CSV table of C-alpha atoms and ligand atoms in Angstrom, one decimal:
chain,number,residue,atom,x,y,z
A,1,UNK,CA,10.9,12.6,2.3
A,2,UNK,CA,8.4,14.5,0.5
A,3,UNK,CA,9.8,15.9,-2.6
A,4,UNK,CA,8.7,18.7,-4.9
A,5,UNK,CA,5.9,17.6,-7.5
A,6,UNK,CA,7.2,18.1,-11.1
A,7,UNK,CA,4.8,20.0,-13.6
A,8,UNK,CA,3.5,16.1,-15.0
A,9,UNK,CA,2.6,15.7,-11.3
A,10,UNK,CA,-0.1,18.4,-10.7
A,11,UNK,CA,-2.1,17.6,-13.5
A,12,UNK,CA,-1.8,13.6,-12.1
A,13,UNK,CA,-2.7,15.1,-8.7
A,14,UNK,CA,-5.7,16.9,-10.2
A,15,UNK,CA,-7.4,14.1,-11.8
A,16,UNK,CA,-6.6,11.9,-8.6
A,17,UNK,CA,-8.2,14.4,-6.6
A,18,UNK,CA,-11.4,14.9,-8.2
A,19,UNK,CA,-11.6,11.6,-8.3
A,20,UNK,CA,-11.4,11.5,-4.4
A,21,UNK,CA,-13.7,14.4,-4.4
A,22,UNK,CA,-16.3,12.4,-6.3
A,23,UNK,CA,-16.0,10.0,-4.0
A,24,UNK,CA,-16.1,12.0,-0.6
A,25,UNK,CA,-19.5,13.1,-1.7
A,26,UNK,CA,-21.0,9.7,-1.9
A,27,UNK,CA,-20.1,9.3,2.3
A,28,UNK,CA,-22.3,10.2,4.8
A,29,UNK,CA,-20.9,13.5,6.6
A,30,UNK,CA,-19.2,12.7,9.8
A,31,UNK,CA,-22.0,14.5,12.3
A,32,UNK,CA,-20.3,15.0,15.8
A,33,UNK,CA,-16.8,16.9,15.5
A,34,UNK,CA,-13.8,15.0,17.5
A,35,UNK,CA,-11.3,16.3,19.6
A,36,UNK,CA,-8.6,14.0,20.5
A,37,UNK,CA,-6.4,16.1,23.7
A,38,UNK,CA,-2.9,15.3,24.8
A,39,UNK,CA,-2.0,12.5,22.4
A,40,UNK,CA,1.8,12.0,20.7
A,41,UNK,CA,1.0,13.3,17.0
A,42,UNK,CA,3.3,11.8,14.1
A,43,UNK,CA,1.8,14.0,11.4
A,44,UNK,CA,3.0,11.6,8.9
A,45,UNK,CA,6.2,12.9,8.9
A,46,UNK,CA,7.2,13.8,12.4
A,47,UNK,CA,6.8,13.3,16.0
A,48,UNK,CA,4.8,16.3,18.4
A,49,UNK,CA,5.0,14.6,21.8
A,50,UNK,CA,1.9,16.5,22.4
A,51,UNK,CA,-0.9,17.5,20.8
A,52,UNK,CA,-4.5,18.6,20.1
A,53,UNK,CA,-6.2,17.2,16.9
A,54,UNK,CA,-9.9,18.1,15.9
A,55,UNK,CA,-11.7,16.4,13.2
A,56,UNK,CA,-15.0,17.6,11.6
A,57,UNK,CA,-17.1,16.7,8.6
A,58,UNK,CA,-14.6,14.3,7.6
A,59,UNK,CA,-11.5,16.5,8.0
A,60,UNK,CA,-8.7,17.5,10.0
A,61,UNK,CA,-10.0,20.6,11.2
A,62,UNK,CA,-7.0,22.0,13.1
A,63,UNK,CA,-3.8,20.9,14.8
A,64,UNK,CA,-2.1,22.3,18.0
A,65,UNK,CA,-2.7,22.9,21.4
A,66,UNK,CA,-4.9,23.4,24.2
A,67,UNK,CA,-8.0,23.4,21.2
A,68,UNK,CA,-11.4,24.5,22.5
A,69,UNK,CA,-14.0,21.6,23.1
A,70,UNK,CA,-17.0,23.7,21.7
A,71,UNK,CA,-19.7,20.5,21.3
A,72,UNK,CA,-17.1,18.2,20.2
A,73,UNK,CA,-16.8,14.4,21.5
A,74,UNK,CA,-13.4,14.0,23.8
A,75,UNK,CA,-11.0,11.7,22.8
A,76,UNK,CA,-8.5,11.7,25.8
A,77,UNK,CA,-4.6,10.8,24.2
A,78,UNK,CA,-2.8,10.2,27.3
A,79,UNK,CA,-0.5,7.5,26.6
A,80,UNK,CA,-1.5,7.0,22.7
A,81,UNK,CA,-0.7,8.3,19.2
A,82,UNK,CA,-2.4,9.5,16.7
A,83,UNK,CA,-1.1,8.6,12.9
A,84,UNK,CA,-2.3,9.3,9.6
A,85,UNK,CA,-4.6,6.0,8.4
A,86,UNK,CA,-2.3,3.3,7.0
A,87,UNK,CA,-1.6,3.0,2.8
A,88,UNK,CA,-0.5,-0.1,1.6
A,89,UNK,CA,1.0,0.6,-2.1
A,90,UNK,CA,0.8,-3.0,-3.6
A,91,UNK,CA,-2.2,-5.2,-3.2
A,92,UNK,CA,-5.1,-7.0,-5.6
A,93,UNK,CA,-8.6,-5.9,-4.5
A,94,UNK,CA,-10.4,-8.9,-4.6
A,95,UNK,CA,-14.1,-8.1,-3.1
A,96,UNK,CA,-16.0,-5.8,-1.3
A,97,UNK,CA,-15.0,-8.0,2.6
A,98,UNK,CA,-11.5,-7.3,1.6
A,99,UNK,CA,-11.3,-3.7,1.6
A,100,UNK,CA,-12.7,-4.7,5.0
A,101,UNK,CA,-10.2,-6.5,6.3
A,102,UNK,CA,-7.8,-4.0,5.7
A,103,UNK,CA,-9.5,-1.4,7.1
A,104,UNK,CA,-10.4,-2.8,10.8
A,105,UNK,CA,-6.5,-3.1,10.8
A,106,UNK,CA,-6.0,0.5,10.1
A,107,UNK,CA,-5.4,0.7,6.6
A,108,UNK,CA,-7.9,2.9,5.1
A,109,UNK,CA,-6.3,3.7,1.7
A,110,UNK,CA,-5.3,0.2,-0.7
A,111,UNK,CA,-3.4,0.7,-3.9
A,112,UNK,CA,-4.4,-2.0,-6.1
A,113,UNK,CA,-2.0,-3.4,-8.8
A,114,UNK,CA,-3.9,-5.4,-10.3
A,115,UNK,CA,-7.8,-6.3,-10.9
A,116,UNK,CA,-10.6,-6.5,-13.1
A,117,UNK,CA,-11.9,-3.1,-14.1
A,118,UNK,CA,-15.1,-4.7,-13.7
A,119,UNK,CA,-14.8,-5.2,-10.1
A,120,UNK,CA,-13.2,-1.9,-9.9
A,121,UNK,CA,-16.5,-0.1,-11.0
A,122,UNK,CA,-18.4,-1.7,-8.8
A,123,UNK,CA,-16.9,-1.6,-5.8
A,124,UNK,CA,-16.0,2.4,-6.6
A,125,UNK,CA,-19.2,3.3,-7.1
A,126,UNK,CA,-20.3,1.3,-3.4
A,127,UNK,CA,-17.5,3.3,-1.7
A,128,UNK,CA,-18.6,3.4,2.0
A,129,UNK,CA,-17.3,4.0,6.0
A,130,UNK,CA,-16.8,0.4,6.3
A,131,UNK,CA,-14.2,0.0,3.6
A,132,UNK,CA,-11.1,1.0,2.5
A,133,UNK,CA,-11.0,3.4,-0.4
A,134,UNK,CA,-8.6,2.1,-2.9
A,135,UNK,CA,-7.1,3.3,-6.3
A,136,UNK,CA,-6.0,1.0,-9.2
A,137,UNK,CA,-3.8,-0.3,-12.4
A,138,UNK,CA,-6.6,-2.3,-13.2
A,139,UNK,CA,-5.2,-4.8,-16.0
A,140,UNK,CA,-1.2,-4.7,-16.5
A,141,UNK,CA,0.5,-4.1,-19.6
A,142,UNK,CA,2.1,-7.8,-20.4
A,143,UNK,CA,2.8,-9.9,-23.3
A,144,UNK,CA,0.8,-13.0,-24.4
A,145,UNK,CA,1.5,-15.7,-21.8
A,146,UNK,CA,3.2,-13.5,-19.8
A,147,UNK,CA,3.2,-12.9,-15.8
A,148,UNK,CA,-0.3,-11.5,-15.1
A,149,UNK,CA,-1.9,-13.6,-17.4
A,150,UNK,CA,-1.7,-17.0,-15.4
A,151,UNK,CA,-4.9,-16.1,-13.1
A,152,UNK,CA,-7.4,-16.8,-15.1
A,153,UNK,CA,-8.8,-13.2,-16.2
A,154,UNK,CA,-8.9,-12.4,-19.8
A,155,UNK,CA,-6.2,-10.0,-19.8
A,156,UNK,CA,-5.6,-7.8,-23.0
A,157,UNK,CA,-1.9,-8.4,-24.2
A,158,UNK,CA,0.8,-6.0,-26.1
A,159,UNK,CA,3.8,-6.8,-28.0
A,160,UNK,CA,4.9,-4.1,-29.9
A,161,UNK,CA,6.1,-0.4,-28.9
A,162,UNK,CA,3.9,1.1,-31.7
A,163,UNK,CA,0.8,-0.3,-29.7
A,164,UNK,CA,1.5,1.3,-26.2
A,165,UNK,CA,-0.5,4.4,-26.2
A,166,UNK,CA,-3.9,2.7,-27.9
A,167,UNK,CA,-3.2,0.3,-24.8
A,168,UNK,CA,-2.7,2.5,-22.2
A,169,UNK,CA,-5.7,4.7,-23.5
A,170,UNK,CA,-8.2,1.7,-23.0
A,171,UNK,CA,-6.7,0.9,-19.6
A,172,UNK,CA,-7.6,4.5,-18.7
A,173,UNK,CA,-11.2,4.4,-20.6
A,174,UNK,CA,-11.6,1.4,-18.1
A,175,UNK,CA,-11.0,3.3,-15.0
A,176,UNK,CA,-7.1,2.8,-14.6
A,177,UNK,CA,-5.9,5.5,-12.0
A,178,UNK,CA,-2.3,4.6,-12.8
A,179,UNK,CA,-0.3,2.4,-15.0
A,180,UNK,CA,1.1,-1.7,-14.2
A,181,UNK,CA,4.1,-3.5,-16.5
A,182,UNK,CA,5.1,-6.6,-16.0
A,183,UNK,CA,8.4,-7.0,-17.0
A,184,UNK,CA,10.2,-10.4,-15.4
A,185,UNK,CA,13.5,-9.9,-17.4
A,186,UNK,CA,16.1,-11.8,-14.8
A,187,UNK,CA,13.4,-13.2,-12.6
A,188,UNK,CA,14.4,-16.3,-11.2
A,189,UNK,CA,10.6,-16.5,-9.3
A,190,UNK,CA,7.5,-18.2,-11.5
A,191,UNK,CA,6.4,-21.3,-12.5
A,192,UNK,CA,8.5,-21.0,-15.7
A,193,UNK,CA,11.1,-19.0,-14.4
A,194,UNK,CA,13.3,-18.1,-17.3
A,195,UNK,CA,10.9,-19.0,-19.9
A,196,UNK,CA,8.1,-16.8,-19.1
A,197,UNK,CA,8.1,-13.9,-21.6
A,198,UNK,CA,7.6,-10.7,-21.1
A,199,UNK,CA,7.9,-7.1,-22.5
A,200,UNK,CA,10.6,-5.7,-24.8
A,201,UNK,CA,12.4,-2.9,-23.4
A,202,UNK,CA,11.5,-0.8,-26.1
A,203,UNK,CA,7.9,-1.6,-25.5
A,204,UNK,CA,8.3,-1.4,-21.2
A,205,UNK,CA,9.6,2.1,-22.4
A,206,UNK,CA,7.1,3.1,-25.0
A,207,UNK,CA,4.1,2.1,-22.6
A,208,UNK,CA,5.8,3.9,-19.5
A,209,UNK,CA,6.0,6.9,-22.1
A,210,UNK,CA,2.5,6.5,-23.1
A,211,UNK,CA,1.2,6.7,-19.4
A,212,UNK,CA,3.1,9.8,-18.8
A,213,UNK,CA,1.9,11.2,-22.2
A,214,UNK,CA,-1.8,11.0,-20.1
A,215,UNK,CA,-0.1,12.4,-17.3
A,216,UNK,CA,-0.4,8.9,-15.4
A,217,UNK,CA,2.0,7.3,-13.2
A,218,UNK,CA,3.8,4.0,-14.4
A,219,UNK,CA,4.7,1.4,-12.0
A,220,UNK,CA,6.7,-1.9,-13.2
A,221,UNK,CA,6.5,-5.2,-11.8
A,222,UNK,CA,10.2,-6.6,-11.9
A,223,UNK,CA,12.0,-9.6,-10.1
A,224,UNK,CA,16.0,-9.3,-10.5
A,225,UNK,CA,18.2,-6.4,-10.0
A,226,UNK,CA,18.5,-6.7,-13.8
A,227,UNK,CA,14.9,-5.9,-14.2
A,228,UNK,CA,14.6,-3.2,-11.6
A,229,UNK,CA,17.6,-1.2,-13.3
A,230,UNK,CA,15.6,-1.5,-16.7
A,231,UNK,CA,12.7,-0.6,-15.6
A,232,UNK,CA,13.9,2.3,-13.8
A,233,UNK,CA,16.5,3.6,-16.9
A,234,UNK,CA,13.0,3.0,-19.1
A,235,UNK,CA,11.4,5.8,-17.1
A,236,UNK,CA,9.1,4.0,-14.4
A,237,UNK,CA,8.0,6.3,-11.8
A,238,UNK,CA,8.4,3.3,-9.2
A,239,UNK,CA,8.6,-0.4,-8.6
A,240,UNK,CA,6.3,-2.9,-7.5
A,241,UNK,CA,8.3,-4.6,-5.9
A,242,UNK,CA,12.0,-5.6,-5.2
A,243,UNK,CA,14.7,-7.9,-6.6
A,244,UNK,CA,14.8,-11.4,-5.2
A,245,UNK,CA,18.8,-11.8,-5.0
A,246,UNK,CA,21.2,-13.0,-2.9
A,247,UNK,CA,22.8,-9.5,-2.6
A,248,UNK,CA,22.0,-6.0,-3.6
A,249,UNK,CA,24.2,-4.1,-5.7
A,250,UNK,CA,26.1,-1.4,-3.1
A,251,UNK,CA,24.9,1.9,-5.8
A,252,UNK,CA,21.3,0.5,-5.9
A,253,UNK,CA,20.0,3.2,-3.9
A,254,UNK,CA,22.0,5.8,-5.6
A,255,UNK,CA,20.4,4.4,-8.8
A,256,UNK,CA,16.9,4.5,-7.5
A,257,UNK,CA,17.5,8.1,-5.8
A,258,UNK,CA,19.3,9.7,-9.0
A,259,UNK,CA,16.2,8.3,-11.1
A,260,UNK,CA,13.5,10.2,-8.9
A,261,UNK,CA,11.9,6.6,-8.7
A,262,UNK,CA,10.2,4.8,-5.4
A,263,UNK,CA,9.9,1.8,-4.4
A,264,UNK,CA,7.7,-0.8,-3.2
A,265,UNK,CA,9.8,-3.1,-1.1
A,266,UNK,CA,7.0,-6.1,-1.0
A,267,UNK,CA,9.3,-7.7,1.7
A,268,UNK,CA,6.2,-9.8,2.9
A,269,UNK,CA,5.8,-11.5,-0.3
A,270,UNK,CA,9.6,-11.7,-0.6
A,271,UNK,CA,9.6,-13.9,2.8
A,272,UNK,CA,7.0,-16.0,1.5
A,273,UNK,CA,9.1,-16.9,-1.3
A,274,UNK,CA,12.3,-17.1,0.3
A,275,UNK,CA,11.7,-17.6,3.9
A,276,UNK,CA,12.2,-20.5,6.0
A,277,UNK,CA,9.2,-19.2,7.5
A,278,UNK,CA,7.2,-16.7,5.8
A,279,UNK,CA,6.5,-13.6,7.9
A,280,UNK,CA,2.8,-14.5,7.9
A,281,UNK,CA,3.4,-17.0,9.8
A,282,UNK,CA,4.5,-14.6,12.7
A,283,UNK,CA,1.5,-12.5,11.8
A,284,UNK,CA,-0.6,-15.2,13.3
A,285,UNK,CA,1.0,-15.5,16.5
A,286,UNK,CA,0.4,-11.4,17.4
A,287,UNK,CA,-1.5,-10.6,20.6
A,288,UNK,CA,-3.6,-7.6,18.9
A,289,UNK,CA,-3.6,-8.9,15.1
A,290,UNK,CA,-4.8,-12.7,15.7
A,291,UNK,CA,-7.8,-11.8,17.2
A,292,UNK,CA,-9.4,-9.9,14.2
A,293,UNK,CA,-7.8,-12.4,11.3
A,294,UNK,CA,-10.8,-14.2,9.8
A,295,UNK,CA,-10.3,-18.0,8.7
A,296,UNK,CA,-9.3,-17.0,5.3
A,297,UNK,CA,-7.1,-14.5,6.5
A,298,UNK,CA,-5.1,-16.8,8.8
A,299,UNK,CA,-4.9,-19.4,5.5
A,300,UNK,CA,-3.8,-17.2,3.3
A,301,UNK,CA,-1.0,-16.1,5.9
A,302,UNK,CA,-0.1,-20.3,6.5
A,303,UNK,CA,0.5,-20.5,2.7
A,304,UNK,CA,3.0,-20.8,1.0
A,305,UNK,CA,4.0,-20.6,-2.8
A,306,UNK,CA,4.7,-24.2,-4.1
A,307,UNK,CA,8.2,-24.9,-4.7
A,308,UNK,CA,8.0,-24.9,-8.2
A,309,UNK,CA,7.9,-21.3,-8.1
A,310,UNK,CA,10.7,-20.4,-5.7
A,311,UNK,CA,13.6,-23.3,-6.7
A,312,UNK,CA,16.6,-21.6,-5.6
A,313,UNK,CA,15.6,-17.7,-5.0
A,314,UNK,CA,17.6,-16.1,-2.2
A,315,UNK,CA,15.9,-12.8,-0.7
A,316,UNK,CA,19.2,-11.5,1.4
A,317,UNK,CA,19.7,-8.8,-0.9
A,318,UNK,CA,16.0,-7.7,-1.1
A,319,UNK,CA,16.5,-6.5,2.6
A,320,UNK,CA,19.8,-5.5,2.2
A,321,UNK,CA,18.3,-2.7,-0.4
A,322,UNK,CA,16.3,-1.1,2.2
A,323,UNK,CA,19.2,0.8,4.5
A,324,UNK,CA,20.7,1.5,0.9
A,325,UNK,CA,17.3,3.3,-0.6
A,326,UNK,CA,16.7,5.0,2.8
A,327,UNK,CA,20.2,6.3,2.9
A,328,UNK,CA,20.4,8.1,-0.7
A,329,UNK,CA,16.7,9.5,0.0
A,330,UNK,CA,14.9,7.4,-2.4
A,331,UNK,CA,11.5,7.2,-1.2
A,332,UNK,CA,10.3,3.7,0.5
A,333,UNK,CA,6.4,3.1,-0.1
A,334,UNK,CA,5.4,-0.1,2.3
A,335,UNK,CA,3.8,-2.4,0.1
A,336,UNK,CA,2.5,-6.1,0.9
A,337,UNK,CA,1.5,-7.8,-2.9
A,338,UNK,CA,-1.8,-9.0,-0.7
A,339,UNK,CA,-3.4,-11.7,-0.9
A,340,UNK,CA,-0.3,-14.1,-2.3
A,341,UNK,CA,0.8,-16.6,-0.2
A,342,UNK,CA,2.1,-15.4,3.5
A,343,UNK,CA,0.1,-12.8,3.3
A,344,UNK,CA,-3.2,-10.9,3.7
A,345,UNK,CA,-5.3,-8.0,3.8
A,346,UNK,CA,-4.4,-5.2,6.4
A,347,UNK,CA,-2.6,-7.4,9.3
A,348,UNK,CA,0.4,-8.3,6.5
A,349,UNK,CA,1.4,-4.1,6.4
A,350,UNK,CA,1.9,-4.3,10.4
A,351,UNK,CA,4.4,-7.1,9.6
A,352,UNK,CA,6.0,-5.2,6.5
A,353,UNK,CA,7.1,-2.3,8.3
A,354,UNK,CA,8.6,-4.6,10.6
A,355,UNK,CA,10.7,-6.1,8.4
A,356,UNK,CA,11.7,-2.8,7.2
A,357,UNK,CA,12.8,-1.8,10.8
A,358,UNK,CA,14.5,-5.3,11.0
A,359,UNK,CA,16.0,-4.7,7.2
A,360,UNK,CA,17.5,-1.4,9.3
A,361,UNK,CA,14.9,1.4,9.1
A,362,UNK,CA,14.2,3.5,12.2
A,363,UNK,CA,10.5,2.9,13.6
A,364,UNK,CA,10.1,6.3,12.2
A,365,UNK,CA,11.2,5.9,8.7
A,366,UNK,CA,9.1,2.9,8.8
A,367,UNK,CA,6.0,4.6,9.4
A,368,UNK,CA,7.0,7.6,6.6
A,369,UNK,CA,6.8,4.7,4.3
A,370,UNK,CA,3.1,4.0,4.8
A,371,UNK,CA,1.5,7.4,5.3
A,372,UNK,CA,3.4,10.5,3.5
A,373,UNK,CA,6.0,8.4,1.4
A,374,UNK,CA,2.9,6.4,-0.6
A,375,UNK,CA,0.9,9.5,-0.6
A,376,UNK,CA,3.6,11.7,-2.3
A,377,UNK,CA,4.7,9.4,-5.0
A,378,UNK,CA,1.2,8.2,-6.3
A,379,UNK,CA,0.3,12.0,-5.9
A,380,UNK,CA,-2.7,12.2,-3.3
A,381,UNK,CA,-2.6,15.5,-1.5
A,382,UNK,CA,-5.5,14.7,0.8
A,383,UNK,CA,-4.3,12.1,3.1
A,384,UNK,CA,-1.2,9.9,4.4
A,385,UNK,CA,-0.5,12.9,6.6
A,386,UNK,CA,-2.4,14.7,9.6
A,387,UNK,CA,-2.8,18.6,8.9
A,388,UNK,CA,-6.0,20.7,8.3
A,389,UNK,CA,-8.6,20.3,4.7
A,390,UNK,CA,-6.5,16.9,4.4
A,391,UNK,CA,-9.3,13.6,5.2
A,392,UNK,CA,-9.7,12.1,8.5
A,393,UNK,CA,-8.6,8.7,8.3
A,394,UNK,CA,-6.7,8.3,11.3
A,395,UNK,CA,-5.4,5.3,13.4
A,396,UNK,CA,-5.1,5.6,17.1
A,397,UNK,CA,-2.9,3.3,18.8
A,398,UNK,CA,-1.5,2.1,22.5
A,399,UNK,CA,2.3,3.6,22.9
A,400,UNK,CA,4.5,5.3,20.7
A,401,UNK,CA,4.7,3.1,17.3
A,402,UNK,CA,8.1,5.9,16.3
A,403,UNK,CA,9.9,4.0,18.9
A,404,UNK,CA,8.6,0.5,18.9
A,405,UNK,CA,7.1,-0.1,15.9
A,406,UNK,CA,4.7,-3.1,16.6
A,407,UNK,CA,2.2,-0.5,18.3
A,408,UNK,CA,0.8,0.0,15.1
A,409,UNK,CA,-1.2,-3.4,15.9
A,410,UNK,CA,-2.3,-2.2,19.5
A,411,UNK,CA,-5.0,-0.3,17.9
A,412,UNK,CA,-7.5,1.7,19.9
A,413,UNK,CA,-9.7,3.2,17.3
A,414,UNK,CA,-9.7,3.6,13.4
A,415,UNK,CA,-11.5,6.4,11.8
A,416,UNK,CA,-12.2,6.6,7.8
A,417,UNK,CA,-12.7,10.3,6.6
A,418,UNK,CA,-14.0,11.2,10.9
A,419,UNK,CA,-16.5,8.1,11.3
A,420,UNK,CA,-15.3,5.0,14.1
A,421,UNK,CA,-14.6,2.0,12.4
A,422,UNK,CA,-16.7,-0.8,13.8
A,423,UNK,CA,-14.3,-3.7,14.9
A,424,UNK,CA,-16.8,-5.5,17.1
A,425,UNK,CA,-18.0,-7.9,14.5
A,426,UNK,CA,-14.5,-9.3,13.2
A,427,UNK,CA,-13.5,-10.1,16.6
A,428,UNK,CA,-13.1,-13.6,17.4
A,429,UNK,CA,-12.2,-14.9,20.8
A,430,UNK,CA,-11.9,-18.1,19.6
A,431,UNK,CA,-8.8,-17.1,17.8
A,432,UNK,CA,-6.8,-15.4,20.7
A,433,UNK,CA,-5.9,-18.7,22.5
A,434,UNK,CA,-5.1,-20.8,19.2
A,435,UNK,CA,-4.9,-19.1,15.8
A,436,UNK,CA,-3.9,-22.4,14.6
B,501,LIG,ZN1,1.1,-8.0,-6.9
């Protein structure tokens, strides 16, 4: 899945990665090196039934076999896997407790794609064991009254092409690691629906140019197959999300694949739109998730998105895209557009990669899409897979997730860069017998 960077891509991956660096150095060093023996390894790519995997100072040390113990803690693996710690490519950041969330579920890397580059700062600069690092667009590029500025920040606004790369220079002044359009061309979701403007192509293209000008990745919000193939023929790197339409075109993936572009399936949103029942809802009935979802977890998976918004939106071809991506090797990023409706921090990427294996993925390809897949198209080399110098953010789990894929909730320990996550304190028997 992983493909060969292009030259714009090293210099992305460079400023990405001393970024990361910077940010390493601000976390305490793991102290006691772990060895976890005889555990099923999926490296992030692949399955080794099994393996040996030492950790130290934050770091995969080394992979393989029959590893000496030295002074290291022993992790025994019998009857668990080990897996790269969980990315999810499309959620909003919206406090320090919900980078927590997401982590005592497993996912210790959050792509935001959307915030205020205020919050940004300061949460960046209180990067810590108990949360989950995340990257971000910070503020989208979108028009005046359009999608993204109904939430009540003070968004800045562009219209015209000759403005794009003054704009995208002050989005990366304010910290932008990558670049957000908005572009609802087609969309038949939104309070407005048709009426809600948005960006011209020409401009969607001269901003997407502008990014890549700074060696920045571009990544376009879109709601109609319309949309996507705009977006995709104006040179965006990926999608935010997928089209809400009855059916998917049969070349879609073909499209995608011939473009070099990803995408960000968002299929938990999508069911919150178009669902009878949103696939939060199921979230909150799960054995090994319920237990851990705080109140406003569990209401945020109960809502649902008032009717204005989705009128008559079908979402049967949003799945139906996903066999056709995964078939012409476009690359699949599991994304979850947390916290809208039906969905939430962390628990909501358990259920995404579910619907991908329902959609038809194998168990395998699912996981792919949230550990290497993510990592390779945003461009950061130092985690979504398990192999030495790369971070120790790890998820260990009951069973073999690559052949069931709701193991990923059975979680027996989550480590951020080698240190245990704490669960204890977000467990709530209460919960377990009624998450109603
Ligand atoms: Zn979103």
């Amino acid at each position: 899945m992983i493909r060969a960077s292009p030259d714009i891509s090293m210099k992305i991956v460079t400023v990405l990665f001393g970024f990361v660096l910077a940010l390493a150095a601000r976390l305490d060093c793991q102290k006691t090196p772990i060895l976890f023996q005889h555990v099923r390894l999926f490296d992030g790519t692949q399955i080794t039934p099994d393996a040996d995997v030492l950790i130290e100072n934050g770091q995969v040390k080394q992979v393989g076999s029959n590893l000496p113990a030295e002074n290291a803690k022993i992790v025994d693996g019998t009857g668990k896997t080990l897996l790269p710690g969980l990315i999810d490519a499309h959620v909003h950041v919206h406090g320090a407790d919900t980078l927590e969330q997401a982590l005592i579920f497993g996912v210790t890397t959050e792509l935001d794609m959307m915030m205020s580059p205020r919050l940004e700062h300061e949460l960046k600069s209180q990067e810590n064991e108990r949360r989950a690092s995340f990257f971000s667009a910070g503020f989208p590029a979108t028009v005046p009254g359009g999608h993204g500025t109904e939430y009540g920040l003070d968004i800045p606004t562009i219209i015209l092409a000759s403005e794009a790369q003054k704009f995208v220079d002050a989005r990366l002044r304010e910290g932008s690691d990558y670049i957000k359009l908005m572009y609802t061309a087609g969309a038949t979701f939104g309070p407005r629906r048709r009426e809600v403007p948005t960006l011209s192509k020409q401009t969607m293209r001269a901003v997407i140019a502008a990014a890549h000008e700074r060696h920045r990745l571009a990544v376009v919000h879109i709601g109609s197959v319309e949309g996507a193939r705009d977006a995709i023929e104006a040179g965006a790197d990926g999608l935010a999300h997928i089209f809400h339409a009855g059916s998917s075109p049969k070349d879609f993936g073909q499209f995608v694949a011939a473009h070099h572009a990803f995408v960000i399936p968002t299929l938990s949103v999508a069911h919150a739109v178009c669902g009878p029942k949103s696939a939060g809802e199921r979230l909150l009935h799960d054995p090994y998730l319920s237990p851990y979802l705080s109140r406003e977890n569990i209401s945020r998976l109960k809502d649902t998105f008032p009717s204005a918004y989705t009128g008559m939106v079908s979402c049967k071809g949003s799945a139906q895209a996903i066999p056709l991506l995964q078939a012409a090797g476009a690359l699949i990023v599991a994304g979850t557009d947390a916290p809208n409706p039906g969905t939430t921090y962390g628990a909501s990427l358990h259920g995404e990669l579910e619907l991908y294996v329902e959609a038809g993925l194998t168990p395998l390809q699912a996981l792919v899409s949230a550990t290497s897949a993510p990592a390779a198209a945003f461009h950061i080399p130092d985690r979504g897979r398990i192999a030495p110098g790369l971070r120790a953010d790890l998820l260990l789990v009951n069973g073999r997730p690559d052949e069931d894929i709701r193991a990923t909730r059975d979680i027996v320990a989550i480590y951020k860069q080698g240190h245990e996550v704490d669960r204890s304190g977000f467990y709530h028997s209460d919960h377990r017998k009624s998450p109603e």
